[in-house]
CSV table of C-alpha atoms in Angstrom, one decimal:
chain,number,residue,atom,x,y,z
A,1,MET,CA,33.8,-29.1,-71.2
A,2,ALA,CA,32.3,-28.5,-74.5
A,3,THR,CA,33.3,-30.4,-77.5
A,4,THR,CA,35.8,-29.0,-80.0
A,5,ALA,CA,33.3,-28.8,-82.5
A,6,VAL,CA,31.1,-26.2,-80.9
A,7,LEU,CA,33.8,-24.1,-79.9
A,8,PRO,CA,34.2,-20.7,-81.7
A,9,VAL,CA,37.0,-20.3,-84.5
A,10,VAL,CA,39.1,-17.6,-82.5
A,11,VAL,CA,40.3,-14.7,-85.0
A,12,ILE,CA,43.3,-12.4,-83.9
A,13,GLY,CA,42.9,-9.1,-85.0
A,14,ALA,CA,39.9,-7.1,-85.7
A,15,GLY,CA,41.8,-5.2,-88.6
A,16,PRO,CA,40.7,-5.8,-92.4
A,17,ALA,CA,41.4,-9.5,-92.9
A,18,GLY,CA,40.4,-10.5,-89.4
A,19,LEU,CA,36.7,-8.9,-89.6
A,20,ALA,CA,36.6,-9.9,-93.1
A,21,ALA,CA,37.5,-14.0,-91.8
A,22,ALA,CA,34.6,-13.5,-89.3
A,23,ALA,CA,31.9,-12.3,-91.9
A,24,HIS,CA,33.0,-15.3,-94.1
A,25,LEU,CA,32.6,-17.7,-90.9
A,26,VAL,CA,29.3,-16.2,-90.1
A,27,GLU,CA,28.2,-16.7,-93.6
A,28,ARG,CA,29.2,-20.3,-93.5
A,29,GLY,CA,27.4,-20.7,-90.0
A,30,ILE,CA,30.7,-21.0,-88.0
A,31,GLU,CA,30.8,-18.7,-84.9
A,32,PRO,CA,33.8,-16.3,-84.8
A,33,LEU,CA,35.5,-14.7,-81.7
A,34,VAL,CA,37.5,-11.8,-82.6
A,35,LEU,CA,40.3,-10.7,-80.4
A,36,GLU,CA,41.4,-7.3,-80.8
A,37,ALA,CA,44.3,-5.7,-78.6
A,38,GLY,CA,43.1,-2.1,-79.0
A,39,PRO,CA,40.2,-0.2,-77.8
A,40,ALA,CA,38.4,0.0,-81.4
A,41,ALA,CA,38.3,-2.0,-84.6
A,42,ALA,CA,41.4,-1.6,-87.0
A,43,THR,CA,43.5,-0.1,-84.3
A,44,ALA,CA,46.6,-0.8,-86.6
A,45,VAL,CA,44.8,1.1,-89.4
A,46,ARG,CA,44.1,4.0,-87.3
A,47,GLY,CA,47.7,4.3,-86.5
A,48,TRP,CA,48.2,5.9,-90.1
A,49,ALA,CA,44.7,7.3,-90.4
A,50,HIS,CA,46.1,10.2,-92.2
A,51,VAL,CA,47.6,8.4,-95.1
A,52,ARG,CA,45.5,7.7,-98.1
A,53,LEU,CA,45.3,4.1,-99.6
A,54,PHE,CA,46.3,3.7,-103.2
A,55,SER,CA,43.7,1.0,-103.4
A,56,THR,CA,40.1,2.3,-104.4
A,57,TRP,CA,37.0,1.7,-102.1
A,58,ALA,CA,36.0,-1.0,-104.7
A,59,GLU,CA,39.2,-3.1,-103.8
A,60,LEU,CA,38.7,-2.5,-100.1
A,61,VAL,CA,35.4,-4.0,-99.1
A,62,ASP,CA,34.9,-7.8,-98.7
A,63,PRO,CA,32.0,-9.5,-100.5
A,64,ALA,CA,31.0,-11.2,-97.4
A,65,ALA,CA,31.5,-8.2,-95.0
A,66,GLU,CA,29.3,-6.3,-97.4
A,67,LYS,CA,26.3,-8.8,-97.3
A,68,LEU,CA,26.7,-8.6,-93.5
A,69,LEU,CA,26.3,-4.7,-93.5
A,70,ALA,CA,23.7,-4.4,-95.9
A,71,PRO,CA,20.7,-5.0,-93.6
A,72,THR,CA,21.7,-2.1,-91.7
A,73,GLY,CA,21.4,0.2,-94.5
A,74,TRP,CA,25.1,0.7,-95.0
A,75,ALA,CA,26.3,1.5,-98.5
A,76,ARG,CA,29.7,1.6,-99.8
A,77,PRO,CA,31.7,4.7,-100.5
A,78,ASP,CA,32.1,5.6,-104.0
A,79,ALA,CA,33.9,2.7,-105.4
A,80,GLY,CA,36.3,4.8,-107.5
A,81,THR,CA,37.8,7.0,-104.6
A,82,TYR,CA,40.7,6.5,-102.5
A,83,PRO,CA,40.0,6.3,-98.9
A,84,THR,CA,42.6,7.4,-96.0
A,85,GLY,CA,43.1,5.0,-93.5
A,86,GLY,CA,41.0,6.9,-91.1
A,87,ASP,CA,38.1,6.8,-93.6
A,88,TRP,CA,38.5,2.9,-94.2
A,89,ALA,CA,38.3,2.3,-90.4
A,90,GLU,CA,35.4,4.8,-89.5
A,91,GLN,CA,33.3,4.1,-92.6
A,92,TYR,CA,33.8,0.2,-93.1
A,93,LEU,CA,35.8,-1.5,-90.3
A,94,GLN,CA,34.2,-0.2,-87.4
A,95,PRO,CA,30.6,-0.5,-88.8
A,96,LEU,CA,31.8,-3.9,-89.5
A,97,ALA,CA,32.8,-4.9,-86.3
A,98,ASP,CA,29.7,-3.3,-84.8
A,99,VAL,CA,27.7,-5.5,-86.8
A,100,LEU,CA,29.4,-8.4,-85.4
A,101,GLY,CA,28.6,-7.2,-81.9
A,102,ASP,CA,29.8,-9.4,-79.2
A,103,ARG,CA,31.8,-11.6,-81.7
A,104,VAL,CA,34.5,-9.0,-81.2
A,105,ARG,CA,36.3,-8.5,-77.9
A,106,TYR,CA,38.6,-5.1,-77.4
A,107,GLY,CA,41.2,-4.6,-75.2
A,108,ALA,CA,42.2,-8.5,-75.6
A,109,THR,CA,45.8,-9.0,-76.2
A,110,VAL,CA,47.0,-12.6,-77.0
A,111,THR,CA,49.9,-13.6,-75.5
A,112,GLY,CA,50.2,-17.3,-76.3
A,113,VAL,CA,48.6,-20.2,-78.3
A,114,SER,CA,48.9,-23.8,-77.9
A,115,ARG,CA,47.0,-27.1,-77.8
A,116,LEU,CA,45.2,-27.7,-74.6
A,117,GLY,CA,47.4,-29.6,-72.4
A,118,ARG,CA,50.0,-30.1,-75.1
A,119,ASP,CA,53.1,-28.2,-75.7
A,120,ARG,CA,54.5,-28.6,-79.3
A,121,ILE,CA,56.5,-31.5,-78.4
A,122,VAL,CA,53.6,-33.8,-77.6
A,123,ASP,CA,52.0,-36.0,-80.1
A,124,ALA,CA,49.6,-38.0,-78.1
A,125,ASP,CA,46.0,-36.9,-79.2
A,126,ARG,CA,46.9,-33.6,-80.1
A,127,GLU,CA,44.9,-32.9,-83.0
A,128,GLN,CA,42.0,-33.9,-80.7
A,129,GLN,CA,42.5,-31.1,-78.4
A,130,PRO,CA,41.3,-27.8,-78.8
A,131,PHE,CA,43.5,-24.6,-79.0
A,132,THR,CA,44.2,-22.5,-75.8
A,133,LEU,CA,44.8,-19.0,-75.9
A,134,ARG,CA,46.2,-16.8,-73.2
A,135,ILE,CA,44.8,-13.4,-73.1
A,136,THR,CA,46.0,-10.4,-71.2
A,137,ARG,CA,42.9,-7.9,-70.6
A,138,ALA,CA,42.8,-4.2,-70.6
A,139,ASP,CA,42.8,-4.2,-66.9
A,140,GLY,CA,45.8,-6.2,-66.6
A,141,GLY,CA,43.5,-9.6,-65.6
A,142,GLU,CA,44.6,-12.8,-67.5
A,143,GLU,CA,42.3,-15.4,-68.9
A,144,ARG,CA,42.3,-18.5,-71.2
A,145,LEU,CA,40.1,-19.0,-74.1
A,146,LEU,CA,39.4,-22.1,-76.4
A,147,GLY,CA,38.8,-22.6,-79.8
A,148,ARG,CA,38.3,-25.2,-82.4
A,149,ALA,CA,40.6,-23.3,-84.8
A,150,VAL,CA,42.9,-20.3,-84.9
A,151,ILE,CA,43.0,-17.7,-87.8
A,152,ASP,CA,46.0,-15.2,-86.9
A,153,ALA,CA,45.1,-11.9,-88.7
A,154,SER,CA,47.2,-9.8,-86.1
A,155,GLY,CA,49.2,-8.1,-89.1
A,156,THR,CA,52.6,-6.9,-88.9
A,157,CYS,CA,52.3,-3.1,-87.9
A,158,SER,CA,53.4,-3.4,-84.3
A,159,THR,CA,56.9,-4.6,-85.5
A,160,PRO,CA,58.9,-2.4,-87.8
A,161,GLY,CA,62.1,-3.1,-89.4
A,162,PRO,CA,65.1,-1.3,-87.6
A,163,ILE,CA,67.6,0.9,-89.3
A,164,GLY,CA,70.2,-1.6,-89.5
A,165,ALA,CA,70.7,-3.5,-92.9
A,166,ASP,CA,71.6,-6.6,-91.2
A,167,GLY,CA,68.1,-6.8,-89.6
A,168,LEU,CA,69.1,-5.5,-86.3
A,169,PRO,CA,69.2,-2.0,-84.5
A,170,ALA,CA,71.9,0.3,-85.9
A,171,LEU,CA,74.4,1.1,-83.0
A,172,GLY,CA,72.7,3.9,-81.3
A,173,GLU,CA,69.4,3.5,-82.6
A,174,HIS,CA,67.8,2.8,-79.1
A,175,ALA,CA,69.6,6.0,-77.8
A,176,ALA,CA,68.5,8.0,-80.2
A,177,SER,CA,64.6,7.0,-80.2
A,178,ALA,CA,63.4,10.2,-79.3
A,179,ARG,CA,64.4,11.7,-83.0
A,180,ILE,CA,63.2,8.4,-84.4
A,181,SER,CA,59.6,7.6,-86.1
A,182,TYR,CA,59.1,4.1,-87.6
A,183,ARG,CA,55.6,5.7,-89.3
A,184,ILE,CA,54.7,8.1,-91.8
A,185,PRO,CA,54.2,11.4,-89.9
A,186,ASP,CA,51.2,12.9,-90.0
A,187,LEU,CA,52.4,16.5,-91.3
A,188,LYS,CA,48.9,18.0,-90.9
A,189,ASP,CA,49.2,17.7,-87.4
A,190,PRO,CA,50.6,21.2,-86.4
A,191,ALA,CA,52.9,19.6,-83.4
A,192,VAL,CA,53.9,16.7,-85.8
A,193,ARG,CA,54.6,19.5,-88.6
A,194,ALA,CA,56.5,21.6,-86.4
A,195,ARG,CA,58.8,18.8,-85.6
A,196,TYR,CA,60.1,18.5,-89.3
A,197,ALA,CA,59.6,21.9,-90.8
A,198,GLY,CA,62.9,23.8,-91.4
A,199,ARG,CA,64.8,20.7,-90.5
A,200,ARG,CA,66.8,18.2,-92.0
A,201,THR,CA,65.1,14.5,-92.0
A,202,ALA,CA,66.8,11.1,-93.0
A,203,VAL,CA,64.0,8.7,-94.8
A,204,ILE,CA,65.2,5.3,-94.8
A,205,GLY,CA,63.4,2.7,-97.0
A,206,SER,CA,62.6,2.2,-100.5
A,207,GLY,CA,58.9,1.1,-100.5
A,208,ALA,CA,55.7,3.1,-100.9
A,209,SER,CA,55.8,4.3,-97.2
A,210,ALA,CA,59.1,5.9,-97.8
A,211,PHE,CA,57.6,7.6,-101.3
A,212,THR,CA,54.9,9.1,-99.0
A,213,ALA,CA,57.1,10.3,-96.4
A,214,LEU,CA,59.3,11.8,-99.1
A,215,ALA,CA,56.6,13.6,-101.1
A,216,THR,CA,55.1,14.9,-97.7
A,217,LEU,CA,58.3,16.4,-96.5
A,218,ALA,CA,58.3,17.7,-100.1
A,219,ASP,CA,55.3,19.5,-99.7
A,220,ILE,CA,56.4,21.3,-96.5
A,221,ALA,CA,59.8,22.2,-98.1
A,222,LYS,CA,57.8,24.4,-100.7
A,223,ASP,CA,56.5,26.6,-97.8
A,224,GLU,CA,59.1,26.2,-94.9
A,225,PRO,CA,62.7,27.1,-95.8
A,226,GLY,CA,65.2,25.0,-94.9
A,227,THR,CA,63.1,21.7,-94.9
A,228,HIS,CA,65.1,19.1,-96.6
A,229,SER,CA,65.2,15.4,-96.8
A,230,VAL,CA,68.0,12.9,-97.2
A,231,TRP,CA,66.6,9.6,-98.9
A,232,ILE,CA,68.8,6.8,-97.8
A,233,LEU,CA,68.7,3.5,-99.9
A,234,ARG,CA,70.6,0.4,-99.3
A,235,ARG,CA,70.8,-0.2,-102.9
A,236,GLY,CA,71.5,1.9,-106.1
A,237,ILE,CA,68.5,3.6,-107.9
A,238,SER,CA,67.5,1.8,-111.0
A,239,GLY,CA,64.5,2.1,-113.4
A,240,SER,CA,62.4,0.0,-111.1
A,241,THR,CA,63.1,1.9,-108.1
A,242,PHE,CA,60.1,4.2,-108.3
A,243,GLY,CA,57.5,1.5,-109.2
A,244,GLY,CA,55.4,1.2,-112.1
A,245,GLY,CA,55.0,4.8,-113.0
A,246,SER,CA,52.1,5.4,-115.6
A,247,ALA,CA,52.1,1.6,-116.6
A,248,ASP,CA,50.6,0.6,-113.1
A,249,GLN,CA,47.1,-0.7,-113.1
A,250,LEU,CA,47.0,0.7,-109.5
A,251,PRO,CA,47.4,4.5,-110.6
A,252,ALA,CA,47.7,6.1,-107.2
A,253,ARG,CA,50.5,3.5,-106.5
A,254,GLY,CA,51.9,4.3,-109.9
A,255,ALA,CA,51.7,8.1,-108.9
A,256,LEU,CA,53.0,7.8,-105.5
A,257,GLY,CA,56.5,6.5,-107.1
A,258,LEU,CA,56.4,9.6,-109.6
A,259,ALA,CA,55.8,12.3,-106.4
A,260,ALA,CA,58.9,10.5,-104.7
A,261,LYS,CA,61.0,11.0,-107.9
A,262,ALA,CA,59.9,14.6,-108.3
A,263,ALA,CA,60.8,15.4,-104.6
A,264,VAL,CA,64.5,14.3,-105.6
A,265,ASP,CA,64.4,15.9,-108.9
A,266,ASN,CA,63.3,19.2,-107.7
A,267,GLY,CA,66.0,19.4,-105.0
A,268,TYR,CA,63.8,18.7,-102.0
A,269,ALA,CA,65.6,15.7,-101.3
A,270,ASP,CA,68.7,13.8,-101.8
A,271,ALA,CA,69.6,10.6,-102.5
A,272,ALA,CA,72.4,8.2,-100.5
A,273,THR,CA,72.8,5.1,-102.4
A,274,GLY,CA,74.2,2.0,-101.3
A,275,PHE,CA,74.4,3.5,-97.8
A,276,ARG,CA,74.1,0.7,-94.9
A,277,THR,CA,73.5,2.4,-91.8
A,278,GLU,CA,75.8,0.9,-89.1
A,279,VAL,CA,75.9,3.6,-86.2
A,280,ILE,CA,74.0,6.4,-85.2
A,281,GLU,CA,76.2,9.3,-83.6
A,282,ALA,CA,74.8,12.1,-81.5
A,283,GLY,CA,76.8,15.4,-82.5
A,284,GLU,CA,78.0,18.1,-80.3
A,285,ASP,CA,74.7,20.2,-81.4
A,286,GLY,CA,72.5,17.2,-80.5
A,287,ARG,CA,72.0,16.4,-84.2
A,288,LEU,CA,72.4,12.9,-85.5
A,289,VAL,CA,75.1,11.6,-87.6
A,290,LEU,CA,74.5,8.5,-89.6
A,291,VAL,CA,77.5,6.2,-90.3
A,292,ALA,CA,77.6,3.5,-93.2
A,293,GLU,CA,79.3,0.3,-92.9
A,294,ASP,CA,81.8,1.4,-95.5
A,295,GLY,CA,82.7,4.4,-93.3
A,296,ARG,CA,80.6,7.0,-94.9
A,297,ARG,CA,79.2,9.9,-92.8
A,298,LEU,CA,76.2,11.9,-93.7
A,299,ASP,CA,75.9,15.5,-92.7
A,300,PRO,CA,74.0,15.8,-89.5
A,301,VAL,CA,70.2,15.4,-89.5
A,302,ASP,CA,67.5,16.6,-86.9
A,303,GLU,CA,65.0,13.6,-87.5
A,304,ILE,CA,65.1,10.1,-88.9
A,305,ILE,CA,61.8,8.2,-90.3
A,306,VAL,CA,62.5,4.7,-90.6
A,307,LEU,CA,60.3,2.7,-93.2
A,308,THR,CA,62.3,-0.3,-93.9
A,309,GLY,CA,59.4,-2.5,-94.0
A,310,LEU,CA,57.6,-4.9,-91.5
A,311,ARG,CA,58.1,-8.2,-90.0
A,312,PRO,CA,55.6,-10.6,-88.1
A,313,ASP,CA,55.3,-11.1,-84.4
A,314,LEU,CA,55.6,-15.0,-84.0
A,315,SER,CA,56.4,-14.9,-80.1
A,316,PHE,CA,53.1,-15.9,-79.1
A,317,LEU,CA,52.8,-18.9,-81.4
A,318,SER,CA,55.9,-20.5,-80.2
A,319,GLU,CA,54.1,-23.5,-78.8
A,320,LEU,CA,52.4,-24.4,-82.3
A,321,ARG,CA,53.8,-26.1,-85.4
A,322,LEU,CA,54.4,-23.9,-88.0
A,323,ALA,CA,56.2,-24.4,-91.3
A,324,LEU,CA,57.8,-21.0,-92.1
A,325,ASP,CA,60.1,-20.1,-94.7
A,326,GLU,CA,63.2,-19.6,-93.5
A,327,ARG,CA,63.8,-16.2,-95.2
A,328,LEU,CA,60.5,-14.4,-95.3
A,329,GLN,CA,58.7,-16.2,-92.4
A,330,ALA,CA,55.9,-16.8,-94.3
A,331,PRO,CA,54.3,-20.3,-94.7
A,332,VAL,CA,56.2,-22.4,-96.8
A,333,GLY,CA,53.6,-23.3,-99.4
A,334,LEU,CA,53.0,-19.3,-100.0
A,335,ALA,CA,56.6,-17.9,-99.8
A,336,PRO,CA,57.6,-18.9,-103.5
A,337,LEU,CA,54.6,-17.1,-104.6
A,338,ILE,CA,55.3,-13.7,-103.0
A,339,ASP,CA,59.2,-13.4,-102.9
A,340,PRO,CA,59.7,-9.9,-103.4
A,341,ASN,CA,62.7,-10.6,-105.6
A,342,GLN,CA,60.4,-12.3,-108.2
A,343,HIS,CA,56.8,-10.7,-107.7
A,344,SER,CA,55.0,-7.5,-107.4
A,345,CYS,CA,51.4,-7.4,-106.1
A,346,GLY,CA,50.0,-8.5,-109.8
A,347,THR,CA,52.2,-11.5,-110.3
A,348,VAL,CA,51.3,-13.1,-107.1
A,349,TYR,CA,49.0,-16.1,-107.9
A,350,PRO,CA,45.8,-16.0,-105.8
A,351,HIS,CA,46.2,-18.5,-103.1
A,352,GLY,CA,44.2,-19.8,-100.3
A,353,HIS,CA,43.9,-22.6,-97.3
A,354,ARG,CA,46.3,-24.9,-98.8
A,355,GLU,CA,49.2,-22.6,-99.4
A,356,LEU,CA,48.5,-21.2,-95.9
A,357,SER,CA,48.2,-24.4,-94.0
A,358,HIS,CA,50.7,-25.6,-91.4
A,359,PRO,CA,51.8,-29.1,-89.8
A,360,GLU,CA,49.4,-27.7,-87.1
A,361,PRO,CA,46.0,-28.4,-88.7
A,362,GLY,CA,43.4,-25.6,-87.7
A,363,VAL,CA,45.8,-22.9,-87.7
A,364,HIS,CA,46.1,-20.2,-90.6
A,365,LEU,CA,48.0,-17.0,-90.6
A,366,VAL,CA,46.2,-14.4,-93.0
A,367,GLY,CA,46.6,-11.0,-94.2
A,368,MET,CA,49.7,-9.2,-93.9
A,369,LYS,CA,51.1,-11.6,-91.3
A,370,SER,CA,50.7,-14.2,-94.0
A,371,TYR,CA,53.3,-12.5,-96.0
A,372,GLY,CA,56.0,-12.3,-93.4
A,373,ARG,CA,58.7,-9.8,-94.3
A,374,ALA,CA,57.3,-9.7,-98.1
A,375,PRO,CA,56.0,-6.2,-98.9
A,376,THR,CA,53.8,-7.2,-101.8
A,377,PHE,CA,50.3,-7.5,-99.7
A,378,LEU,CA,46.9,-6.4,-101.1
A,379,ALA,CA,43.7,-6.0,-99.2
A,380,MET,CA,41.9,-8.1,-101.8
A,381,THR,CA,44.4,-10.9,-101.3
A,382,GLY,CA,43.7,-11.1,-97.7
A,383,TYR,CA,40.0,-11.2,-98.6
A,384,GLU,CA,40.5,-14.0,-100.9
A,385,GLN,CA,42.7,-15.9,-98.3
A,386,VAL,CA,39.9,-15.8,-95.6
A,387,ARG,CA,37.2,-16.8,-97.9
A,388,SER,CA,39.4,-19.9,-98.8
A,389,VAL,CA,40.0,-20.6,-95.1
A,390,ALA,CA,36.4,-20.1,-93.9
A,391,ALA,CA,35.3,-22.6,-96.9
A,392,ALA,CA,37.8,-25.1,-95.6
A,393,LEU,CA,36.8,-25.0,-92.0
A,394,ALA,CA,33.3,-25.5,-93.2
A,395,GLY,CA,34.3,-28.6,-95.0
A,396,ASP,CA,33.4,-27.3,-98.6
A,397,THR,CA,36.9,-28.2,-100.1
A,398,GLU,CA,35.6,-27.3,-103.8
A,399,ALA,CA,35.0,-23.6,-102.8
A,400,ALA,CA,38.1,-23.6,-100.6
A,401,ASP,CA,40.2,-24.5,-103.8
A,402,ARG,CA,38.2,-22.2,-106.2
A,403,VAL,CA,40.2,-19.1,-107.3
A,404,GLU,CA,38.1,-16.0,-107.3
A,405,LEU,CA,40.3,-13.1,-107.4
A,406,THR,CA,42.1,-11.2,-110.1
A,407,LEU,CA,44.8,-8.5,-109.1
A,408,PRO,CA,46.1,-5.6,-111.0
A,409,GLU,CA,49.6,-5.7,-112.6
A,410,THR,CA,52.9,-4.2,-112.3
A,411,GLY,CA,54.5,-1.8,-109.9
A,412,VAL,CA,55.8,-2.3,-106.5
A,413,CYS,CA,53.8,-2.8,-103.1
A,414,GLY,CA,54.4,-2.4,-99.5
A,415,GLY,CA,52.6,0.2,-97.9
A,416,ALA,CA,49.9,2.8,-98.5
A,417,GLY,CA,49.8,5.9,-100.7
A,418,LEU,CA,49.5,9.6,-100.3
A,419,PHE,CA,46.9,11.1,-102.8
A,420,ASP,CA,44.7,13.9,-102.4
A,421,ASP,CA,44.8,14.5,-106.3
A,422,PRO,CA,41.2,13.4,-107.6
A,423,ALA,CA,42.9,11.8,-110.7
A,424,PRO,CA,46.2,10.5,-109.5
A,425,GLY,CA,46.5,8.4,-112.6
A,426,GLN,CA,47.0,11.5,-114.8
A,427,ALA,CA,50.4,12.1,-113.0
A,428,ASP,CA,52.2,10.1,-115.6
A,429,GLU,CA,54.9,12.7,-116.9
A,430,GLY,CA,58.4,11.6,-116.3
A,431,GLY,CA,57.4,8.1,-115.1
A,432,CYS,CA,59.5,5.1,-114.9
A,433,CYS,CA,58.5,2.3,-117.3
A,434,THR,CA,60.7,-0.1,-115.8
A,435,PRO,CA,63.2,-1.4,-118.7
A,436,ALA,CA,64.4,-5.0,-118.4
A,437,THR,CA,68.0,-3.8,-118.1
A,438,PRO,CA,67.7,-0.5,-116.3
A,439,ASP,CA,70.3,2.2,-117.4
A,440,LEU,CA,72.0,4.4,-114.5
A,441,VAL,CA,71.4,8.0,-114.5
A,442,GLN,CA,72.2,11.0,-112.1
A,443,ILE,CA,69.4,12.5,-110.3
A,444,GLY,CA,69.0,14.9,-107.8
A,445,THR,CA,71.5,17.3,-106.3
A,446,GLY,CA,73.6,14.6,-104.8
A,447,LEU,CA,75.4,14.5,-101.1
A,448,PRO,CA,78.8,15.3,-100.3
A,449,LEU,CA,79.8,11.6,-100.2
A,450,THR,CA,82.6,9.3,-101.7
A,451,PRO,CA,81.8,7.9,-103.9
A,452,ALA,CA,79.0,10.3,-105.2
A,453,ALA,CA,75.4,9.2,-104.4
A,454,GLY,CA,72.6,9.7,-106.6
A,455,ALA,CA,72.8,7.2,-109.5
A,456,GLY,CA,69.5,6.0,-110.8
A,457,GLY,CA,67.5,5.3,-113.8
A,458,CYS,CA,64.2,6.3,-115.4
A,459,CYS,CA,63.1,5.8,-119.0
A,460,SER,CA,60.7,9.0,-119.0
């Protein structure tokens, strides 16, 4: 058997962070092996191909990856424009995977990671053993692969949060699954549009993905009578609910919150605040009734869009010794830096291999997965992470410890944006300026609830 030193570094996931990790490893003379469960690069990103990001191309291309692509004649798209998820996948991520060639394997689902011959209990010679990964291929066959180190960049898109505010599915959530979507719908698809046009839809969530859903449904409502949204928030509405507005250094992110606010202000959506869904009941007409923990009941809805955040799948890492924060499920060294109660994207200090380390040497969770349940992740943060991790694996501690990233400030993160407006930064009228102590004001038309819903604040 080959010695551990000549084995590849196994990267789980051929998404933005995983492919960037591979590019940095190649640059360092280390052989990567990227395992992607889907049939092409960036399978998770392709799942929201229709959604426009709130980051520009300048913030979405990793420097090492760009160097690897340069000999092929690849040129980065206009740095100041905002791609969709589909643009990102087709114009950058797939070409990068193609350059990596046989270093990327598709249809390879990782079902377990451990140390060869050692479960998580055994100490003897543990660190001298290579990592072993169990793979299920697309044809159903299984195999074992060995690696000198493991970089888990598998993301969190496959494990969305449920409706229940306690982190568990609401009673009746599984039974109503045919009427529930956990992704931003592609309303340009005629079949998907027909599902929501002229109907009443509940949108559950308070991040950028929920903003996007509200804005797109509002666009349908302008043309399709009877289309209406019910925005369900577990907390009240305050000055920070709609993000940084015109003060956001990522203009499209700020404009996204303003679009959601406009949907409510213009009557295309109602806001049900402090509503923690406990039960989903099937009405006599087949529609769904949401019931809160305090007994409040909403008028029936036809569809539900659940955008309550994402969480990491840690099941296949159960035999590794990981140090994860008890709340965020992020590495304990990183968790205090990304706590969403304290930080937005821009206030997260750039970090690298030290914050991402675990008691199991040679294992790093990077990209969205490193953030656990925190919603404040930006692609350029992931690129800095993998640059540092690759340097550490190469033994270049000085480079690994060096900070090479400046992040934009203010605003609320947590998903991709929806902007076809060529100048989203101009959409700043009525923006929230996020006062230190936000006042509460009435917005929207409200719902027939007791107490009345719809309190919120904006200092426009």
